[in-house]
Amino acid sequence: QVHIEESGGGLVQPGGSLRLSCVVSGSIFSDSTVGWARQVPGDNRELVAAATSNGDTDYHDSVKGRFTISRDNGKNQVYLQMNSLKPEDTAVYSCHLLYRNKHYWGQGTQVTVSS
C-alpha cells in the first residue's frame, strides 16, 4: 500500500517563494520516478517537474529556472522549491510516483499566487 501526502501550499504574493513537500509510505520510493503536477479547474493536469531514481530531473518549460525538484531517498520525501512565483502558477499541486508503469497520486495542496 502506497500513501502519498503533500504539504506546504498556501497563499503567496507574486515574486514570492514556496516549498512543497511530499512524503511517501512504502518501500518503492527509491526505485521510483517522482514528480509534481498541477491542475486548475477546467484544465488538464500538467506535470511540472520530475526526478528519476538516479537523480535526473526534468521541468515543464513554464517553470524552468524558477522551480527545483529534489528528493531524499532516506526519508521517502520529494520537494518542490518554487521561486519567482507568478499568478499563473496558481493551481492544486499533486505529488506523483511512477513505479513499474503504475501511477500513484497524492490528494494535492493548493497554491495561490495573488496580491
Coordinates of N, CA and C in Angstrom, one line a residue:
Q1 N 0.8 -1.2 0.0 CA 0.0 0.0 0.0 C 0.9 1.2 0.0
V2 N 0.6 2.1 -0.9 CA 1.4 3.4 -1.0 C 0.5 4.5 -0.6
H3 N 1.0 5.3 0.3 CA 0.2 6.5 0.7 C 1.1 7.7 0.5
I4 N 0.5 8.8 -0.1 CA 1.3 10.0 -0.5 C 0.6 11.2 0.2
E5 N 1.4 12.0 0.8 CA 0.8 13.2 1.5 C 1.7 14.4 1.2
E6 N 1.0 15.4 0.7 CA 1.7 16.7 0.4 C 1.5 17.7 1.5
S7 N 2.4 18.7 1.5 CA 2.2 19.8 2.4 C 3.0 21.0 1.9
G8 N 2.7 22.2 2.4 CA 3.5 23.4 2.1 C 2.8 24.4 1.2
G9 N 1.6 24.0 0.7 CA 0.9 25.0 -0.1 C 0.4 26.2 0.7
G10 N -0.2 27.2 0.0 CA -0.7 28.4 0.7 C -0.8 29.5 -0.3
L11 N -1.0 30.7 0.3 CA -1.1 32.0 -0.4 C 0.2 32.7 -0.4
V12 N 0.6 33.2 -1.5 CA 1.9 33.9 -1.6 C 1.7 35.0 -2.6
Q13 N 2.4 36.1 -2.4 CA 2.4 37.2 -3.4 C 3.2 36.9 -4.6
P14 N 2.9 37.5 -5.7 CA 3.7 37.4 -6.9 C 5.2 37.7 -6.6
G15 N 6.1 36.9 -7.1 CA 7.5 37.1 -6.9 C 8.0 36.3 -5.6
G16 N 7.1 35.8 -4.9 CA 7.4 35.1 -3.7 C 7.8 33.6 -3.9
S17 N 8.1 32.9 -2.8 CA 8.5 31.5 -2.9 C 7.7 30.7 -1.9
L18 N 7.6 29.4 -2.3 CA 7.0 28.4 -1.5 C 7.8 27.1 -1.7
R19 N 7.8 26.2 -0.7 CA 8.4 24.9 -0.8 C 7.4 23.9 -0.5
L20 N 7.1 23.0 -1.4 CA 6.2 21.9 -1.2 C 7.0 20.7 -0.8
S21 N 6.3 19.9 0.1 CA 6.9 18.6 0.5 C 6.0 17.5 0.3
C22 N 6.5 16.3 0.1 CA 5.7 15.1 -0.2 C 6.4 14.0 0.5
V23 N 5.6 13.3 1.3 CA 6.2 12.1 2.0 C 5.4 10.8 1.4
V24 N 6.1 9.8 1.1 CA 5.6 8.6 0.5 C 5.8 7.4 1.5
S25 N 4.8 6.7 1.8 CA 4.9 5.5 2.6 C 5.3 4.3 1.7
G26 N 5.8 3.3 2.2 CA 6.1 2.1 1.4 C 7.6 2.0 1.1
S27 N 8.0 0.9 0.4 CA 9.4 0.7 0.2 C 9.8 0.9 -1.3
I28 N 8.9 1.5 -2.1 CA 9.2 1.6 -3.5 C 9.8 2.9 -3.9
F29 N 9.9 3.9 -2.9 CA 10.2 5.2 -3.2 C 11.6 5.4 -4.0
S30 N 12.6 4.7 -3.5 CA 13.9 4.9 -4.1 C 14.1 4.4 -5.5
D31 N 13.2 3.5 -5.9 CA 13.2 2.9 -7.2 C 12.2 3.6 -8.2
S32 N 11.6 4.6 -7.7 CA 10.5 5.3 -8.5 C 10.9 6.6 -9.1
T33 N 10.3 7.0 -10.1 CA 10.4 8.3 -10.6 C 9.3 9.1 -9.9
V34 N 9.7 10.3 -9.3 CA 8.8 11.1 -8.6 C 8.6 12.4 -9.2
G35 N 7.5 13.1 -9.0 CA 7.3 14.4 -9.6 C 6.2 15.1 -9.0
W36 N 6.0 16.3 -9.5 CA 4.9 17.2 -9.2 C 4.1 17.6 -10.4
A37 N 2.8 17.6 -10.2 CA 1.9 18.0 -11.3 C 1.0 19.1 -10.8
R38 N 0.4 19.9 -11.6 CA -0.6 20.9 -11.2 C -1.8 20.9 -12.1
Q39 N -2.9 21.4 -11.5 CA -4.2 21.4 -12.2 C -5.0 22.6 -11.7
V40 N -5.6 23.3 -12.7 CA -6.6 24.3 -12.3 C -7.9 23.8 -12.9
P41 N -9.0 24.2 -12.2 CA -10.4 23.8 -12.7 C -10.6 24.0 -14.2
G42 N -11.0 23.0 -14.8 CA -11.3 23.1 -16.3 C -10.2 22.8 -17.2
D43 N -9.0 22.6 -16.6 CA -7.8 22.3 -17.4 C -7.3 20.9 -17.1
N44 N -6.5 20.4 -18.1 CA -5.8 19.1 -17.8 C -4.7 19.3 -16.8
R45 N -4.4 18.2 -16.1 CA -3.3 18.2 -15.2 C -2.0 18.2 -16.0
E46 N -1.0 19.0 -15.6 CA 0.3 19.1 -16.3 C 1.4 18.8 -15.3
L47 N 2.3 18.0 -15.8 CA 3.5 17.6 -15.0 C 4.5 18.8 -15.1
V48 N 4.9 19.3 -13.9 CA 5.8 20.5 -13.9 C 7.2 20.1 -13.6
A49 N 7.4 19.0 -12.9 CA 8.8 18.6 -12.5 C 8.8 17.1 -12.2
A50 N 10.0 16.5 -12.5 CA 10.1 15.1 -12.3 C 11.6 14.8 -11.9
A51 N 11.8 13.8 -11.1 CA 13.1 13.3 -10.8 C 13.2 11.8 -10.8
T52 N 14.1 11.2 -11.6 CA 14.1 9.8 -11.7 C 14.9 9.2 -10.5
S53 N 14.9 7.9 -10.5 CA 15.5 7.2 -9.4 C 17.0 7.5 -9.3
N54 N 17.6 7.8 -10.5 CA 19.1 8.0 -10.5 C 19.4 9.5 -10.4
G55 N 18.4 10.3 -10.2 CA 18.6 11.8 -9.9 C 18.4 12.7 -11.1
D56 N 18.2 12.2 -12.3 CA 17.9 13.1 -13.4 C 16.6 13.8 -13.2
T57 N 16.6 15.1 -13.6 CA 15.4 15.9 -13.4 C 15.0 16.5 -14.8
D58 N 13.7 16.8 -14.8 CA 13.1 17.5 -16.0 C 12.0 18.4 -15.5
Y59 N 11.8 19.5 -16.3 CA 10.9 20.5 -15.9 C 10.0 20.9 -17.1
H60 N 8.8 21.3 -16.8 CA 8.0 22.0 -17.8 C 8.6 23.3 -18.2
D61 N 8.5 23.7 -19.5 CA 9.2 24.9 -19.9 C 8.7 26.1 -19.1
S62 N 7.5 26.1 -18.6 CA 6.9 27.3 -17.9 C 7.6 27.5 -16.6
V63 N 8.2 26.5 -16.0 CA 8.8 26.7 -14.7 C 10.3 26.5 -14.6
K64 N 10.9 26.3 -15.8 CA 12.4 26.2 -15.8 C 13.1 27.4 -15.3
G65 N 14.1 27.2 -14.5 CA 14.8 28.4 -13.9 C 14.1 28.9 -12.6
R66 N 12.9 28.5 -12.4 CA 12.2 29.0 -11.2 C 11.9 27.9 -10.2
F67 N 11.6 26.7 -10.6 CA 11.3 25.6 -9.7 C 12.4 24.6 -9.7
T68 N 12.6 24.0 -8.5 CA 13.6 23.0 -8.4 C 13.0 21.8 -7.6
I69 N 13.2 20.6 -8.2 CA 12.7 19.4 -7.6 C 13.9 18.7 -7.0
S70 N 13.7 18.1 -5.8 CA 14.7 17.4 -5.1 C 14.1 16.2 -4.4
R71 N 14.9 15.2 -4.1 CA 14.4 14.0 -3.4 C 15.4 13.6 -2.3
D72 N 14.8 13.0 -1.3 CA 15.6 12.4 -0.2 C 15.2 11.0 0.0
N73 N 15.9 10.1 -0.6 CA 15.5 8.7 -0.6 C 15.5 8.1 0.8
G74 N 16.4 8.6 1.7 CA 16.4 8.2 3.1 C 15.2 8.5 3.9
K75 N 14.5 9.6 3.4 CA 13.3 10.0 4.2 C 12.0 9.7 3.3
N76 N 12.2 9.1 2.2 CA 11.0 8.9 1.3 C 10.3 10.2 1.0
Q77 N 11.0 11.3 0.8 CA 10.4 12.6 0.6 C 10.9 13.2 -0.8
V78 N 10.0 14.0 -1.3 CA 10.3 14.8 -2.5 C 9.8 16.2 -2.3
Y79 N 10.6 17.2 -2.8 CA 10.3 18.6 -2.5 C 10.2 19.3 -3.9
L80 N 9.5 20.4 -3.8 CA 9.5 21.3 -4.9 C 9.7 22.7 -4.4
Q81 N 10.8 23.3 -4.7 CA 11.1 24.7 -4.3 C 10.6 25.6 -5.5
M82 N 9.7 26.5 -5.2 CA 9.1 27.3 -6.2 C 9.5 28.8 -5.9
N83 N 10.3 29.4 -6.8 CA 10.7 30.8 -6.6 C 10.1 31.6 -7.7
S84 N 10.1 32.9 -7.5 CA 9.6 33.9 -8.5 C 8.2 33.5 -9.0
L85 N 7.3 33.2 -8.1 CA 6.0 32.7 -8.4 C 5.2 33.8 -9.1
K86 N 4.4 33.3 -10.0 CA 3.5 34.1 -10.8 C 2.0 33.8 -10.6
P87 N 1.1 34.7 -10.9 CA -0.3 34.3 -10.7 C -0.7 33.1 -11.5
E88 N -0.1 32.9 -12.6 CA -0.5 31.7 -13.5 C 0.1 30.4 -12.9
D89 N 0.8 30.5 -11.8 CA 1.3 29.2 -11.1 C 0.2 28.8 -10.2
T90 N -0.9 29.5 -10.0 CA -1.9 29.2 -9.1 C -2.6 27.9 -9.6
A91 N -2.7 26.9 -8.7 CA -3.2 25.6 -9.0 C -3.2 24.7 -7.8
V92 N -3.8 23.5 -7.9 CA -3.6 22.4 -7.0 C -2.4 21.6 -7.4
Y93 N -1.4 21.5 -6.6 CA -0.2 20.7 -6.9 C -0.2 19.4 -6.2
S94 N 0.0 18.3 -7.0 CA -0.1 17.0 -6.5 C 1.3 16.3 -6.7
C95 N 1.6 15.5 -5.8 CA 2.8 14.6 -5.8 C 2.5 13.4 -6.6
H96 N 3.4 12.9 -7.4 CA 3.2 11.8 -8.3 C 4.4 10.8 -8.2
L97 N 4.0 9.5 -8.2 CA 5.0 8.5 -8.1 C 4.8 7.5 -9.3
L98 N 5.8 7.1 -10.0 CA 5.7 6.1 -11.1 C 6.6 5.0 -10.7
Y99 N 6.0 3.8 -10.6 CA 6.8 2.6 -10.2 C 6.3 1.5 -11.1
R100 N 7.2 0.9 -11.9 CA 6.8 -0.3 -12.7 C 5.5 0.0 -13.5
N101 N 5.5 1.2 -14.2 CA 4.4 1.6 -15.0 C 3.1 1.8 -14.2
K102 N 3.1 1.9 -12.9 CA 1.9 2.1 -12.1 C 2.1 3.5 -11.5
H103 N 1.0 4.3 -11.6 CA 1.0 5.7 -11.2 C 0.3 5.8 -9.8
Y104 N 0.9 6.6 -9.0 CA 0.3 6.9 -7.7 C 0.2 8.4 -7.5
W105 N -0.9 8.9 -6.9 CA -1.1 10.3 -6.8 C -1.5 10.7 -5.3
G106 N -1.0 11.9 -4.9 CA -1.5 12.4 -3.6 C -2.8 13.2 -3.9
Q107 N -3.3 13.7 -2.8 CA -4.6 14.4 -2.8 C -4.4 15.9 -3.3
G108 N -3.2 16.4 -3.2 CA -2.9 17.7 -3.7 C -2.9 18.8 -2.6
T109 N -2.2 19.9 -2.9 CA -2.2 21.0 -2.0 C -2.3 22.3 -2.8
Q110 N -3.2 23.2 -2.3 CA -3.5 24.4 -3.1 C -2.3 25.4 -3.0
V111 N -1.9 26.0 -4.1 CA -1.0 27.1 -4.2 C -1.7 28.2 -4.9
T112 N -1.8 29.4 -4.2 CA -2.4 30.6 -4.7 C -1.4 31.7 -4.8
V113 N -1.2 32.3 -5.9 CA -0.3 33.4 -6.1 C -1.1 34.6 -6.4
S114 N -1.2 35.5 -5.4 CA -2.1 36.7 -5.6 C -1.6 37.8 -4.7
S115 N -1.8 39.0 -5.1 CA -1.5 40.2 -4.3 C -2.7 40.6 -3.5

